[in-house]
PDB file of C-alpha atoms in Angstrom:
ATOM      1  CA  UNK A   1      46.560  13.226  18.808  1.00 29.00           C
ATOM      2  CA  UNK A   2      44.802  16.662  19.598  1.00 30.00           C
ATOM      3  CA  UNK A   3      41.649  17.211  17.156  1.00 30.00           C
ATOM      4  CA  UNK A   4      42.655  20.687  16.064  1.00 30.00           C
ATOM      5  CA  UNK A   5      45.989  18.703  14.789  1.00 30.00           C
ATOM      6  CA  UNK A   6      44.155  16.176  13.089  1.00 31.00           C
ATOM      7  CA  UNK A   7      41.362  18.453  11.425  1.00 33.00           C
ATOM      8  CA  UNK A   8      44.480  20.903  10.636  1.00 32.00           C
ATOM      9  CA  UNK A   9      45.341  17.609   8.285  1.00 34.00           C
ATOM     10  CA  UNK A  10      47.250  15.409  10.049  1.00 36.00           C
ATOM     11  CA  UNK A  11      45.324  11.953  10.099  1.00 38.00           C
ATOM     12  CA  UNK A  12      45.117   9.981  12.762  1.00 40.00           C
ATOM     13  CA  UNK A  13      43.801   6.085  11.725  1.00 41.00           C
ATOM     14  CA  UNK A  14      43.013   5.509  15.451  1.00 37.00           C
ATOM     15  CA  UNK A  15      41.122   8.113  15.278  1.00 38.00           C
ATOM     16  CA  UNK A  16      38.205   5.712  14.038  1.00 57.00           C
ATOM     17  CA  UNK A  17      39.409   2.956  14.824  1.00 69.00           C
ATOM     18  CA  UNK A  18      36.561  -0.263  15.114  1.00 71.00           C
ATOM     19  CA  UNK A  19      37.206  -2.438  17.325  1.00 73.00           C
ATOM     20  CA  UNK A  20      36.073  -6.111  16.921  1.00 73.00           C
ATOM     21  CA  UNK A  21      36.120  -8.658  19.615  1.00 68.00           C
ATOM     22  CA  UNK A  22      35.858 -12.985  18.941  1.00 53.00           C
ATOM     23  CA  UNK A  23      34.460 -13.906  22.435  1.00 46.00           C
ATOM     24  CA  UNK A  24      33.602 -17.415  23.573  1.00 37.00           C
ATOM     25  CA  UNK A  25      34.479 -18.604  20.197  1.00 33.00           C
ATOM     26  CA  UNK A  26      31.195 -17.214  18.687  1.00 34.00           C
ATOM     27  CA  UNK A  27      32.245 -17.742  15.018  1.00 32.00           C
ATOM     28  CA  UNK A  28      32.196 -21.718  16.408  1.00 31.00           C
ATOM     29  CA  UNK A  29      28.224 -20.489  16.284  1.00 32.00           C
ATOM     30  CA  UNK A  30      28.303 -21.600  12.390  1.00 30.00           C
ATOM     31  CA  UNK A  31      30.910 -22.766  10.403  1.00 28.00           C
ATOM     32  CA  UNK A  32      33.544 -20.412   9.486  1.00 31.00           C
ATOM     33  CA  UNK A  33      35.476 -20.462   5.889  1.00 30.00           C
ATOM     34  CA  UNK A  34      37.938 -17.966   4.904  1.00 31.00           C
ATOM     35  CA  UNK A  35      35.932 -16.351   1.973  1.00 32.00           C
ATOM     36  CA  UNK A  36      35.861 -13.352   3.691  1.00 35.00           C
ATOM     37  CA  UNK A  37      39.759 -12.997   4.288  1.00 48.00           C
ATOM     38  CA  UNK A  38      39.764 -13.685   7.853  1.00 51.00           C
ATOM     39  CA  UNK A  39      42.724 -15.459   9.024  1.00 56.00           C
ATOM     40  CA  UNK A  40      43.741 -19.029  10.056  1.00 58.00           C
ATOM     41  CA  UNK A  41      45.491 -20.278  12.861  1.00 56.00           C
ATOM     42  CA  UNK A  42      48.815 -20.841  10.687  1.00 60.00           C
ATOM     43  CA  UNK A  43      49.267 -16.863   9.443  1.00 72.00           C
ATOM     44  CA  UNK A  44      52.168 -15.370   9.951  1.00 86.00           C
ATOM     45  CA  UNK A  45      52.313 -11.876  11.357  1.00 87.00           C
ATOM     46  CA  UNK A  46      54.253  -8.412  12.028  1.00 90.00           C
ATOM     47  CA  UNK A  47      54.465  -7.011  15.178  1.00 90.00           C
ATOM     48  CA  UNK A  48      54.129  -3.545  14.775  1.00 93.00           C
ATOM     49  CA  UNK A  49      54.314  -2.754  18.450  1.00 94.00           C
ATOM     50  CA  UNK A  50      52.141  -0.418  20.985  1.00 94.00           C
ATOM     51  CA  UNK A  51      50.674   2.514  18.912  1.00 93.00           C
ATOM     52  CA  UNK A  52      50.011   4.748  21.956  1.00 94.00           C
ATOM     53  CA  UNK A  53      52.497   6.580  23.775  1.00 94.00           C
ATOM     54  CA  UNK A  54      54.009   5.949  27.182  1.00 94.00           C
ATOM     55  CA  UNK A  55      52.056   6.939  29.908  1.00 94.00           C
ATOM     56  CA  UNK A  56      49.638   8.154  27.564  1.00 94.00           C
ATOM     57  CA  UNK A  57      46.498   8.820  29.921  1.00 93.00           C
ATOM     58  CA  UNK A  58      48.192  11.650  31.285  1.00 93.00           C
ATOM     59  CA  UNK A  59      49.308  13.336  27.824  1.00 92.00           C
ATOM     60  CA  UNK A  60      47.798  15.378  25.525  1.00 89.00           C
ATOM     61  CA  UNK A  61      49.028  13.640  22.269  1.00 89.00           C
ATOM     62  CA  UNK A  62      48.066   9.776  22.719  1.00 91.00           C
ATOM     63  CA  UNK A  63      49.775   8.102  19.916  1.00 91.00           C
ATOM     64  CA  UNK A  64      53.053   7.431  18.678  1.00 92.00           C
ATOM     65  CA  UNK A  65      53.800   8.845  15.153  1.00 90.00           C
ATOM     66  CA  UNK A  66      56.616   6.881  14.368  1.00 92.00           C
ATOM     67  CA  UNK A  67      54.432   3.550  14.693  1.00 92.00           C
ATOM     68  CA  UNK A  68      51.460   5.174  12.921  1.00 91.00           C
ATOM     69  CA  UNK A  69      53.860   5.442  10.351  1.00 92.00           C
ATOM     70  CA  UNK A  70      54.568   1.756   9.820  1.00 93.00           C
ATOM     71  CA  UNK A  71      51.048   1.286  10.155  1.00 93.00           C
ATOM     72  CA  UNK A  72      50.488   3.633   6.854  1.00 93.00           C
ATOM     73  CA  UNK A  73      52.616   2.196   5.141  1.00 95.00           C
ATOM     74  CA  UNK A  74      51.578  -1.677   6.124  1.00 95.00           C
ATOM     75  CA  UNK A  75      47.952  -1.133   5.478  1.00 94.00           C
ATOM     76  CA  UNK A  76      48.710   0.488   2.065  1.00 94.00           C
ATOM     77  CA  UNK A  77      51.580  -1.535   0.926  1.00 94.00           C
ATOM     78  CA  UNK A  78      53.938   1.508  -0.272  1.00 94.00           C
ATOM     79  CA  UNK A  79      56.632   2.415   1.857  1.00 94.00           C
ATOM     80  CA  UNK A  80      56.667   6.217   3.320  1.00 94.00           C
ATOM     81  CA  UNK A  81      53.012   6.436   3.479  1.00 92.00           C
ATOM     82  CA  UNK A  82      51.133   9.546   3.381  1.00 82.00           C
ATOM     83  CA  UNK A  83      47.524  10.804   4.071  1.00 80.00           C
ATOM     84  CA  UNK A  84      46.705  10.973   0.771  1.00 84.00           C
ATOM     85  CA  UNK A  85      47.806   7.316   0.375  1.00 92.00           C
ATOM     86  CA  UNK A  86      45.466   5.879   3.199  1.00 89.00           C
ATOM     87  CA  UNK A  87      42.419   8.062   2.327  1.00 89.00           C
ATOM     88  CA  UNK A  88      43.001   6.284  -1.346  1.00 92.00           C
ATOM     89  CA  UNK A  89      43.204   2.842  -0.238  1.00 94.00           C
ATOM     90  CA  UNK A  90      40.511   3.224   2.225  1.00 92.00           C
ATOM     91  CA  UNK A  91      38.587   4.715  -0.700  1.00 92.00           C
ATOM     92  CA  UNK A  92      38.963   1.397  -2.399  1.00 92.00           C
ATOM     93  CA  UNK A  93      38.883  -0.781   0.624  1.00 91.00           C
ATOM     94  CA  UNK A  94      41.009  -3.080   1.482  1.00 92.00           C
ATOM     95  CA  UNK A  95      40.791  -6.629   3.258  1.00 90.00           C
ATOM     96  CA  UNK A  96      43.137  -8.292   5.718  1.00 89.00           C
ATOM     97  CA  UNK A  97      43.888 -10.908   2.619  1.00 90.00           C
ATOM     98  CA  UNK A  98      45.414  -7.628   0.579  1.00 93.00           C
ATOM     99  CA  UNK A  99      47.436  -6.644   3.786  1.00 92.00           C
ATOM    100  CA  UNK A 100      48.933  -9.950   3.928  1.00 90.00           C
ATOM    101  CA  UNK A 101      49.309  -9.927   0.101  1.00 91.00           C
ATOM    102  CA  UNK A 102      53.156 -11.247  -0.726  1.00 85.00           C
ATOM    103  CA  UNK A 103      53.646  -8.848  -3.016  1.00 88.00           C
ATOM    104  CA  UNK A 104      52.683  -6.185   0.059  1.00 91.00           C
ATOM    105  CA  UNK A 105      56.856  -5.495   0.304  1.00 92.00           C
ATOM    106  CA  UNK A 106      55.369  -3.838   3.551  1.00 94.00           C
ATOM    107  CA  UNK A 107      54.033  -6.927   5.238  1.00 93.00           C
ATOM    108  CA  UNK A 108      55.807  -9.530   3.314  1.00 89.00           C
ATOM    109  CA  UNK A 109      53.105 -11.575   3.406  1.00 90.00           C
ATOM    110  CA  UNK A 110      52.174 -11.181   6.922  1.00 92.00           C
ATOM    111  CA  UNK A 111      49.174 -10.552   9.354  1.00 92.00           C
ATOM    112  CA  UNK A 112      49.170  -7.169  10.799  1.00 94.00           C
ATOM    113  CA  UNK A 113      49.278  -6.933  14.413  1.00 93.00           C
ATOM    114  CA  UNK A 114      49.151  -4.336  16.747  1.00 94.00           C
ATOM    115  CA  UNK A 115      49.152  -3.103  20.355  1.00 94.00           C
ATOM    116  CA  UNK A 116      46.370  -0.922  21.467  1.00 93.00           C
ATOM    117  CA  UNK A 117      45.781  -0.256  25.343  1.00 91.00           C
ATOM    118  CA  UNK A 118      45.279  -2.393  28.221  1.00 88.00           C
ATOM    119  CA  UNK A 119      42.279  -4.683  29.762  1.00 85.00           C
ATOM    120  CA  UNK A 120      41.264  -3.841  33.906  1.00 82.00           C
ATOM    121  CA  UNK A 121      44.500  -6.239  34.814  1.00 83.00           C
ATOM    122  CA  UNK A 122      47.133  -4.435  32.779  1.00 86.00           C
ATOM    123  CA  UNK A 123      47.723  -6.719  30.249  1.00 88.00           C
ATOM    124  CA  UNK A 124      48.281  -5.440  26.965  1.00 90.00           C
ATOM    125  CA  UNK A 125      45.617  -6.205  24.254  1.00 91.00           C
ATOM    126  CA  UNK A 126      47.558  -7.576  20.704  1.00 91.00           C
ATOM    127  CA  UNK A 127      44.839  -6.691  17.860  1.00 92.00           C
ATOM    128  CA  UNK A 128      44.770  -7.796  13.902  1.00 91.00           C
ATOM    129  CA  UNK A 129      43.878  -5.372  11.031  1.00 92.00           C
ATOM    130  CA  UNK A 130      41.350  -6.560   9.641  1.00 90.00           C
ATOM    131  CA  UNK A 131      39.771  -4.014   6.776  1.00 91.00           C
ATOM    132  CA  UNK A 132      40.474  -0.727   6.143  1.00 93.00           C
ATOM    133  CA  UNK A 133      37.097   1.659   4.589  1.00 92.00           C
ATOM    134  CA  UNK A 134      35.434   5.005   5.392  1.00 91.00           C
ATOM    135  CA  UNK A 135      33.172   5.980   7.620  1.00 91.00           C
ATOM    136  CA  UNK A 136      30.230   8.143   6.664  1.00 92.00           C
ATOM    137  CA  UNK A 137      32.140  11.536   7.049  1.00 90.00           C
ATOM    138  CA  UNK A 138      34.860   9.990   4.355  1.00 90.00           C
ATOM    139  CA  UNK A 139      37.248   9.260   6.836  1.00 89.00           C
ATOM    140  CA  UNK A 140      39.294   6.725   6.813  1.00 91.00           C
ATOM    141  CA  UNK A 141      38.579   3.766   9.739  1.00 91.00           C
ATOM    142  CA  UNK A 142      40.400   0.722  10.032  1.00 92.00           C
ATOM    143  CA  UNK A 143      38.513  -2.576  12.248  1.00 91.00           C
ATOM    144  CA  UNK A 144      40.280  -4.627  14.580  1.00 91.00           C
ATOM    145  CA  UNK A 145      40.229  -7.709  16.053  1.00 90.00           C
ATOM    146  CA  UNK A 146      41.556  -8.825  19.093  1.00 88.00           C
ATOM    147  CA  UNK A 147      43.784 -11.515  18.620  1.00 85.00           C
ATOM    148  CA  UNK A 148      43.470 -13.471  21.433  1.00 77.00           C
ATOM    149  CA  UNK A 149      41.363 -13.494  24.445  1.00 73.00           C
ATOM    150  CA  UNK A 150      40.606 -16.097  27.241  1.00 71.00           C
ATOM    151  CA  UNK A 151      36.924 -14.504  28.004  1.00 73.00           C
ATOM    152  CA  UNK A 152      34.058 -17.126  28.525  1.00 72.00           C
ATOM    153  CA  UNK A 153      30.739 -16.468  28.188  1.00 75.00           C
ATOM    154  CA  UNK A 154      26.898 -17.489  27.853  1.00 74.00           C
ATOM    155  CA  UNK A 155      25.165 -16.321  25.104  1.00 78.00           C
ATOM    156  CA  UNK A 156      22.118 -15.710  26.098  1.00 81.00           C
ATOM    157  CA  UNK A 157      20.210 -16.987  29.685  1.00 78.00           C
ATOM    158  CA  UNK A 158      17.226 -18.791  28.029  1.00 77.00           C
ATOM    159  CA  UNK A 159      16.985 -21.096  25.150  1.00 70.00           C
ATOM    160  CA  UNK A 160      14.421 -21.304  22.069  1.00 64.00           C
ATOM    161  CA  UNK A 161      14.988 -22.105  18.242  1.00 58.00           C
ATOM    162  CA  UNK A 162      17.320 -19.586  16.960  1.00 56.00           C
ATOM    163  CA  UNK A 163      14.687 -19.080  13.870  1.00 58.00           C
ATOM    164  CA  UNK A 164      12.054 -18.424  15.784  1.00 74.00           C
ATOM    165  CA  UNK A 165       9.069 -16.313  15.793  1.00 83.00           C
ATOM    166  CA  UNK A 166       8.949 -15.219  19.861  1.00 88.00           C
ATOM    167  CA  UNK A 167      10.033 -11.610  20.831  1.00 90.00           C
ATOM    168  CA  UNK A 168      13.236 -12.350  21.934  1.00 91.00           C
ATOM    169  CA  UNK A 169      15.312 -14.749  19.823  1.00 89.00           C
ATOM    170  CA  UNK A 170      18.237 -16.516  22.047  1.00 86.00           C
ATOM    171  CA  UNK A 171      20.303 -15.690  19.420  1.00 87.00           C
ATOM    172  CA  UNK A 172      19.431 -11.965  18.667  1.00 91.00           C
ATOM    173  CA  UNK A 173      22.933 -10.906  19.652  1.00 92.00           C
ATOM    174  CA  UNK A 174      21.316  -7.026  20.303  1.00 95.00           C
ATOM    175  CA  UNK A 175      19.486  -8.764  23.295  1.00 94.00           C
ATOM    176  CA  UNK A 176      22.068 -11.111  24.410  1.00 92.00           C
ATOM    177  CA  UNK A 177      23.979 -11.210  27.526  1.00 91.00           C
ATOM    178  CA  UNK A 178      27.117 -11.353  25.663  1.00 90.00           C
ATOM    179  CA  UNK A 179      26.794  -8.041  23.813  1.00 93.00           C
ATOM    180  CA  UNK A 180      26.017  -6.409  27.302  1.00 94.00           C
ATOM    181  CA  UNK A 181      27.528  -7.886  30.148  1.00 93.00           C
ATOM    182  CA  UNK A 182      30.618  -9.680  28.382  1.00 90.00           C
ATOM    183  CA  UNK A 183      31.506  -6.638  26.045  1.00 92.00           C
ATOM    184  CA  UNK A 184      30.205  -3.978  28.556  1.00 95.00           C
ATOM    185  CA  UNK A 185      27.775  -2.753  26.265  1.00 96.00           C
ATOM    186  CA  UNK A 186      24.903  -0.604  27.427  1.00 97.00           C
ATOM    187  CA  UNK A 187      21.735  -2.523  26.784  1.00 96.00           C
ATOM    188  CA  UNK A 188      18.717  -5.116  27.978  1.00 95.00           C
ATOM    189  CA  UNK A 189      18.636  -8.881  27.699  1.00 93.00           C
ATOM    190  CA  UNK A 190      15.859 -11.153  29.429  1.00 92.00           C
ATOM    191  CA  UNK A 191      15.326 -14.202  30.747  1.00 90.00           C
ATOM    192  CA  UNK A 192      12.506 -15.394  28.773  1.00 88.00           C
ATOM    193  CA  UNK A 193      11.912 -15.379  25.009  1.00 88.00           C
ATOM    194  CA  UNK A 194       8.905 -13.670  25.627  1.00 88.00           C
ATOM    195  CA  UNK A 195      10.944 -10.261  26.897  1.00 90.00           C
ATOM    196  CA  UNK A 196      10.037 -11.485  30.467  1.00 90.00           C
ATOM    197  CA  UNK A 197      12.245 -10.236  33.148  1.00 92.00           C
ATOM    198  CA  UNK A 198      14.076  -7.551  31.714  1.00 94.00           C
ATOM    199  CA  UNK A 199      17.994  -6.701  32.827  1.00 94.00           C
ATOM    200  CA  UNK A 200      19.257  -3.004  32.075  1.00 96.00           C
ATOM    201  CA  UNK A 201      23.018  -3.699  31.508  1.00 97.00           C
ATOM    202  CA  UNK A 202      25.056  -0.356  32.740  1.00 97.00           C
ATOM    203  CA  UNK A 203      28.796  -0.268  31.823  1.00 97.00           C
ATOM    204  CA  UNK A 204      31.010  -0.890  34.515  1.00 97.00           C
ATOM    205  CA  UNK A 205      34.032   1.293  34.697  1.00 97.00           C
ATOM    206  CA  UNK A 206      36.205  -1.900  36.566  1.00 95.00           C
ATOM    207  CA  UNK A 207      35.233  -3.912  33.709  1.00 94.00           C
ATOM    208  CA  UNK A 208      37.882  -5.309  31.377  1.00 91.00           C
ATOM    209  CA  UNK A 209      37.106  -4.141  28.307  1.00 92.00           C
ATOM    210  CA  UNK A 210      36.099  -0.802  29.939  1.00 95.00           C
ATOM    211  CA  UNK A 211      38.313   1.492  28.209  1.00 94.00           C
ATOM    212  CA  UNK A 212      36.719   1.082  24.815  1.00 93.00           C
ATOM    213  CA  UNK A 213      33.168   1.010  25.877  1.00 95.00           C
ATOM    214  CA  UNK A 214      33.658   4.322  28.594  1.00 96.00           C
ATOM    215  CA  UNK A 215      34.639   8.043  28.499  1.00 96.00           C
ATOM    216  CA  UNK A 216      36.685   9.317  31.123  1.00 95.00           C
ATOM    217  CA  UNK A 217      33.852  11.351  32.157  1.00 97.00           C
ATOM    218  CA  UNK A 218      32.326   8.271  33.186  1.00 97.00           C
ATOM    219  CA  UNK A 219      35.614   7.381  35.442  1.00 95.00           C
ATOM    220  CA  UNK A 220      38.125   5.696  33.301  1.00 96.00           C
ATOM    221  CA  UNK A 221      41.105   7.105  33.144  1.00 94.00           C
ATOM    222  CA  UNK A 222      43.312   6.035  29.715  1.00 94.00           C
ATOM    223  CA  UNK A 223      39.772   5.628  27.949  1.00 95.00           C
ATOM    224  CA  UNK A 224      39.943   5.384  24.110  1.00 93.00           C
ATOM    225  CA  UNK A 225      36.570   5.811  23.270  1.00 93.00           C
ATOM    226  CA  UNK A 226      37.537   9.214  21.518  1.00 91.00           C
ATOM    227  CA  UNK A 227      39.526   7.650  18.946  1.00 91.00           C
ATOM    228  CA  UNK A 228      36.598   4.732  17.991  1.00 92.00           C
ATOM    229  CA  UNK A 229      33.966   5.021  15.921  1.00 92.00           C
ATOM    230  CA  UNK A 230      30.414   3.098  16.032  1.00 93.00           C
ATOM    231  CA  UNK A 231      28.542   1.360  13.255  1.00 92.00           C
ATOM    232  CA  UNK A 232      26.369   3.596  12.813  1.00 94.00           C
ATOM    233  CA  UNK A 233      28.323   5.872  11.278  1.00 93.00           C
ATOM    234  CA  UNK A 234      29.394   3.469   8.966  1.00 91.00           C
ATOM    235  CA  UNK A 235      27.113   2.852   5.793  1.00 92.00           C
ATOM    236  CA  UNK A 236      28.196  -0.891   4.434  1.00 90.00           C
ATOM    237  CA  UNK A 237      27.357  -1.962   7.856  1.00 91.00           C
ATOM    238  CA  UNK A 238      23.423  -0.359   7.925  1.00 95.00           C
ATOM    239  CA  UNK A 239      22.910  -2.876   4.645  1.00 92.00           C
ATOM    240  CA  UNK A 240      25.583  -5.767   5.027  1.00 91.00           C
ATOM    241  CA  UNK A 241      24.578  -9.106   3.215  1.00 91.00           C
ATOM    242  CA  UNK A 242      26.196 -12.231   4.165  1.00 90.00           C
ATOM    243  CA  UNK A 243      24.604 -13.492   0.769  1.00 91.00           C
ATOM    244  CA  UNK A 244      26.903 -11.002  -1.400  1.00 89.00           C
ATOM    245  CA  UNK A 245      30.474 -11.391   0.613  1.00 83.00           C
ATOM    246  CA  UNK A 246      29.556 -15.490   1.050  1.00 84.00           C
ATOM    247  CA  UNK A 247      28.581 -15.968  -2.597  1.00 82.00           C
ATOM    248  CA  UNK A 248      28.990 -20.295  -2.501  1.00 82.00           C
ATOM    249  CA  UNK A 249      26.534 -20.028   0.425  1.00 81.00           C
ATOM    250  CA  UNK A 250      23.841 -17.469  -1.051  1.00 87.00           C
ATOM    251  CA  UNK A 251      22.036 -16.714   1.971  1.00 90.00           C
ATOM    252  CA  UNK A 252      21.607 -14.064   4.631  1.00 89.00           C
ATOM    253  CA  UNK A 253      21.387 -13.980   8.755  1.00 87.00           C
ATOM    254  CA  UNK A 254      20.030 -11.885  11.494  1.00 89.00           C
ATOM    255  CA  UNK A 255      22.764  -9.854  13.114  1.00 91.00           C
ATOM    256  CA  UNK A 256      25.152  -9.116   9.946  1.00 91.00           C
ATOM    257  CA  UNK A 257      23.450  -5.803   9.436  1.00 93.00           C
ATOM    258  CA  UNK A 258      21.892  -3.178  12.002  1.00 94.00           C
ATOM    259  CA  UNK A 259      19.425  -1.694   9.352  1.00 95.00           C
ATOM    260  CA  UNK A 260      16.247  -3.163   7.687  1.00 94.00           C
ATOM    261  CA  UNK A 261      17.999  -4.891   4.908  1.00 92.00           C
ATOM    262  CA  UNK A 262      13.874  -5.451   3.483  1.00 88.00           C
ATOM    263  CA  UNK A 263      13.175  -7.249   0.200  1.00 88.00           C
ATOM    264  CA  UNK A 264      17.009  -7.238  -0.724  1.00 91.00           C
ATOM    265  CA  UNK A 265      17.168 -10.628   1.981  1.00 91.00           C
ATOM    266  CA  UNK A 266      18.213 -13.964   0.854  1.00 91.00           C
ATOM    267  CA  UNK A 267      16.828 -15.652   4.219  1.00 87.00           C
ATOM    268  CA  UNK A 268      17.453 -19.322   4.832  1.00 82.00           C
ATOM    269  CA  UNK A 269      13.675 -21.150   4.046  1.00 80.00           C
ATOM    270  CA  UNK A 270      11.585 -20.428   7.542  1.00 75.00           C
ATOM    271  CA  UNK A 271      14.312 -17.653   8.362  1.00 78.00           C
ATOM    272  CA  UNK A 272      12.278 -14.743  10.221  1.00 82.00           C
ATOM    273  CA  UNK A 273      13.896 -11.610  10.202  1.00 88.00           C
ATOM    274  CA  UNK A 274      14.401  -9.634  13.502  1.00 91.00           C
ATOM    275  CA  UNK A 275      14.333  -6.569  12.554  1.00 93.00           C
ATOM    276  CA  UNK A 276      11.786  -4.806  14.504  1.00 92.00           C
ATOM    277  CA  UNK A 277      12.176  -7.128  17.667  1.00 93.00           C
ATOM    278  CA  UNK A 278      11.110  -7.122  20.397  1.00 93.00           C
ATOM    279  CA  UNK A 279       8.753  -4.878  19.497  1.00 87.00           C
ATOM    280  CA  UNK A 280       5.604  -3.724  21.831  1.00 87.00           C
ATOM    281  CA  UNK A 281       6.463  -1.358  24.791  1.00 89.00           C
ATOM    282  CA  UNK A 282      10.354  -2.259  24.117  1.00 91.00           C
ATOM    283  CA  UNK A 283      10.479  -0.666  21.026  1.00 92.00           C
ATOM    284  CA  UNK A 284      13.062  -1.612  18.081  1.00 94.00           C
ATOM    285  CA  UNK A 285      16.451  -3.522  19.952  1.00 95.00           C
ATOM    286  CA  UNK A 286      17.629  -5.195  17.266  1.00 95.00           C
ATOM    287  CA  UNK A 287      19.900  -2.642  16.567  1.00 95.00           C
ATOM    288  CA  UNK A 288      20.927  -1.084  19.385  1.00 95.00           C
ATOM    289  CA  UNK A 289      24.552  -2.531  18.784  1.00 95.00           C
ATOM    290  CA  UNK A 290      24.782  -0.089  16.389  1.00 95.00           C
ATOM    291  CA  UNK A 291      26.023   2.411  18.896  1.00 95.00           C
ATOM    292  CA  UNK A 292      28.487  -0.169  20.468  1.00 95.00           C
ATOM    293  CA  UNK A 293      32.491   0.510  20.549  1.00 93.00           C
ATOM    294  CA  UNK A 294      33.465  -2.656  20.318  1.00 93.00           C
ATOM    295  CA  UNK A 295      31.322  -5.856  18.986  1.00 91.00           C
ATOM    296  CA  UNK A 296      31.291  -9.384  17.709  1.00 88.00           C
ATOM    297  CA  UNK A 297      31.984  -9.837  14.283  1.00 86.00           C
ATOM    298  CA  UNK A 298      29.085 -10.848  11.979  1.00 84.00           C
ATOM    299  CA  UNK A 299      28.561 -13.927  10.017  1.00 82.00           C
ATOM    300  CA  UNK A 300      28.931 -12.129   6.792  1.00 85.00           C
ATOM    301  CA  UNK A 301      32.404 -10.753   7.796  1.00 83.00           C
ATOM    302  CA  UNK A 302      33.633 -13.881   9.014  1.00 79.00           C
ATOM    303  CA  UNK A 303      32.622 -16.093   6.173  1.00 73.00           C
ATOM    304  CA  UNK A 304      30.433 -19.092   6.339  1.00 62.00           C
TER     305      UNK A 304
END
């Protein structure tokens, strides 16, 4: 929708929209539980259908209302959603475990699925709603995940303990070659755990995830970077503690949270935090994610 509409008061959720991408099977990483309402393989879901207009790239208004509208009411569970509704729920926060809630009359129990653009090849991406919060402004933002996706990729080019003390962890996912080249991520990853080598990643416009990582500015037409927002602009993220939403695990990872998380750390005995790395003439890349469009999900918001 055009901006002066929405700031007039007529809320767009895509508007800040997160987007959340399970590559390569990197939740295999650890071992995944659903205590932090992610799905299973078994869930039932809706099919809400494409939320963007026909032909939208060459229109002013992007998204269609009358599936927005299903989406309201869906992620809040009353029917004939308004604003007010969503800013409320997203107020409280709400998991993809209380959209699929059976006594949701909305979902009936279901997974909520949507359509939302288009890789390089045409096909159309099916996502999952997957929490619905506020971003730092107040406004309601709702994270996706993609659904499905037949990507392969390496997670990093060299290998060393993942709790290890060298500059570059293989499994700092700031630094890794997934985050960059897989997503299409601006960013550096290097082939030694030392930080030898450097690579400068620069987002390719023929790439397939390139309409939620690059503006049209930058040559891709249909982009939908205007309507996504970044972590950094979203607080629980800065401080997120796989210790407080994994409670029968009780301990915390590099990678949940882009900030200094400090003394309030549970880490795993010989755990060394990253924050900070790689340090020297690099400077602080642990959290350059934090200005990603689309990511991998954390440890602490998949559940251990």
């Amino acid at each position: 929708m055009e901006r002066k509409r929405r700031k007039g008061g007529y809320f767009l959720l895509s508007v800040t929209v997160m987007l959340c991408l399970i590559v390569a099977s990197m939740a295999c990483l650890y071992a995944p539980r659903n205590s932090a309402d992610a799905v299973s393989s078994g869930t039932q879901t809706t099919d809400i259908g494409n939320i963007l207009l026909n032909n939208y790239e060459s229109r002013d208004k992007k998204f269609n209302g009358n599936q927005l509208d299903i989406l309201y009411s869906q992620i809040t569970g009353k029917a004939n959603a308004t604003y007010a509704d969503v800013v409320t729920a997203a107020g409280a926060t709400k998991t993809s475990a209380d959209f699929r809630d059976t006594n949701n009359t909305q979902t009936q129990g279901k997974l909520i699925t949507l359509e939302l653009g288009t890789d390089n090849e045409g096909n159309t991406l099916v996502w999952n709603a997957m929490y619905l919060s506020t971003n730092r402004s107040g406004e309601p933002i709702l994270t996706l995940w993609l659904a499905s996706s037949t990507d392969t990729a390496q997670w990093n080019y060299h290998s060393t303990s993942g709790n290890s003390s060298t500059s570059v962890p293989s499994n700092m996912y700031s630094t890794s070659t997934i985050r960059t080249e897989t997503l299409n991520n601006a960013g550096t990853w290097f082939e030694t755990n030392t930080g030898g080598n450097p690579h400068t990643y620069t987002p390719s416009a023929d790439h397939k995830y390139a309409k939620f990582t690059m503006t049209k500015a930058q040559g891709v037409n249909g982009s939908l970077t205007d309507f996504i927002d970044i972590p950094e602009n979203v607080a629980w993220q800065e401080k997120e503690l796989s210790h407080v939403n994994n409670t029968a695990y009780g301990y915390d990872f590099n990678n949940d949270a882009y900030g200094d998380v400090g003394s309030d750390g549970r880490w795993y005995p010989n755990l060394i935090n990253y924050y900070g790395k790689p340090g020297g003439t690099f400077g602080n890349l642990y959290s350059d994610w934090k200005k990603d469009k689309i990511w991998l999900p954390s440890v602490s918001e998949i559940g251990w």
